[in-house]
Coordinates of C-alpha atoms in Angstrom, one line a residue:
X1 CA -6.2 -22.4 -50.8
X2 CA -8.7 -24.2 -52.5
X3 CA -7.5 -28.0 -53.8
X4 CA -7.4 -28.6 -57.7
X5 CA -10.8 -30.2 -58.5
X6 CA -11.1 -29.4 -62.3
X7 CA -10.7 -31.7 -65.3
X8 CA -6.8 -31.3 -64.7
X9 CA -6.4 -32.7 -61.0
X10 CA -5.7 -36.3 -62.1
X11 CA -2.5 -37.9 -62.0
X12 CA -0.9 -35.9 -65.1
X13 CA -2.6 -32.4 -64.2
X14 CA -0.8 -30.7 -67.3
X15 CA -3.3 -31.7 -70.4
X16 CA -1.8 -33.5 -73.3
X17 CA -1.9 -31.7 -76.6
X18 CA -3.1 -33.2 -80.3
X19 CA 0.3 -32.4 -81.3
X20 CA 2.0 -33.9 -78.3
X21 CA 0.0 -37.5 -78.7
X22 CA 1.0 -37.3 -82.5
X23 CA 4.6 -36.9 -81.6
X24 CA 4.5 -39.3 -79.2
X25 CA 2.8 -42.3 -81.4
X26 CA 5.2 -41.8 -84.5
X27 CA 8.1 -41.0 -82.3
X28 CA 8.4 -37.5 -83.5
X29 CA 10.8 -35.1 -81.9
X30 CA 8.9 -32.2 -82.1
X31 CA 6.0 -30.5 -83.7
X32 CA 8.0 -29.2 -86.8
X33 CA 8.7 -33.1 -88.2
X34 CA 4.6 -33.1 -88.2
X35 CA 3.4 -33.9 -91.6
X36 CA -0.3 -33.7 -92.9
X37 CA 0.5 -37.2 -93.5
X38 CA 1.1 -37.8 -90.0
X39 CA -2.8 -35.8 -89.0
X40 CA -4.5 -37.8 -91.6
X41 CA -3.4 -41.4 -90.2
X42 CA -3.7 -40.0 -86.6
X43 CA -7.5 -39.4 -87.3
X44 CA -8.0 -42.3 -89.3
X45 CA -6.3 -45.1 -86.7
X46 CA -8.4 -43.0 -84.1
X47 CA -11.7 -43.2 -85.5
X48 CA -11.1 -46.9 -86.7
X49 CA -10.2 -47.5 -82.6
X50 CA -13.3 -45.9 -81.2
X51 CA -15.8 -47.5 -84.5
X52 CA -14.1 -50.8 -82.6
X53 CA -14.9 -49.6 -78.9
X54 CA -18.7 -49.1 -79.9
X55 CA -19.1 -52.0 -82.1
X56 CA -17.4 -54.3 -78.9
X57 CA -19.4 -52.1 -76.2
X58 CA -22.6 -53.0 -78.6
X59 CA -22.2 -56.8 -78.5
X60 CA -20.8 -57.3 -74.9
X61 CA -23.4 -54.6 -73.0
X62 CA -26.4 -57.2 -71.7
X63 CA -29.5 -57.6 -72.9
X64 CA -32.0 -56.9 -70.2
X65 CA -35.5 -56.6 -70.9
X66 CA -37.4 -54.3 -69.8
X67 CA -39.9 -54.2 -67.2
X68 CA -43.5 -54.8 -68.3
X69 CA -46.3 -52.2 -67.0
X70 CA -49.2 -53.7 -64.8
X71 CA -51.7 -52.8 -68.0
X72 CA -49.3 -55.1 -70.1
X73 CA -50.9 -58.4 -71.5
X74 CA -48.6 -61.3 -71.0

């Protein structure tokens, strides 16, 4: 038997669902308590989070400059 090598082998191998991270950050019991209220500050907080990972990623990735060609002038 061939071992598990896909994009579910890691340490959780059964994926997570939308539904099941939205229950789990407002504390929800189960998909029915799921409002569109509850979607539309899920999405929201999300894309705030990841606006914030770029705009961090931006400021602290190094500035290296780039190699000059031998026809360069100085």
């Amino acid at each position: 038997m061939e071992p598990n090598t896909g994009p579910e082998s890691g340490p959780n191998p059964h994926p997570v669902s939308v539904v099941q991270l939205i229950c789990r950050a407002y504390g929800l019991t189960d998909a029915s308590e799921i409002t569109v209220e509850h979607i539309h500050r899920y999405v929201t907080e999300h894309r705030l989070a990841d606006q914030r990972t770029h705009q961090l990623r931006d400021r602290l990735r190094p500035n290296i400059p780039r190699q000059r060609a031998s026809g360069d002038a100085a």
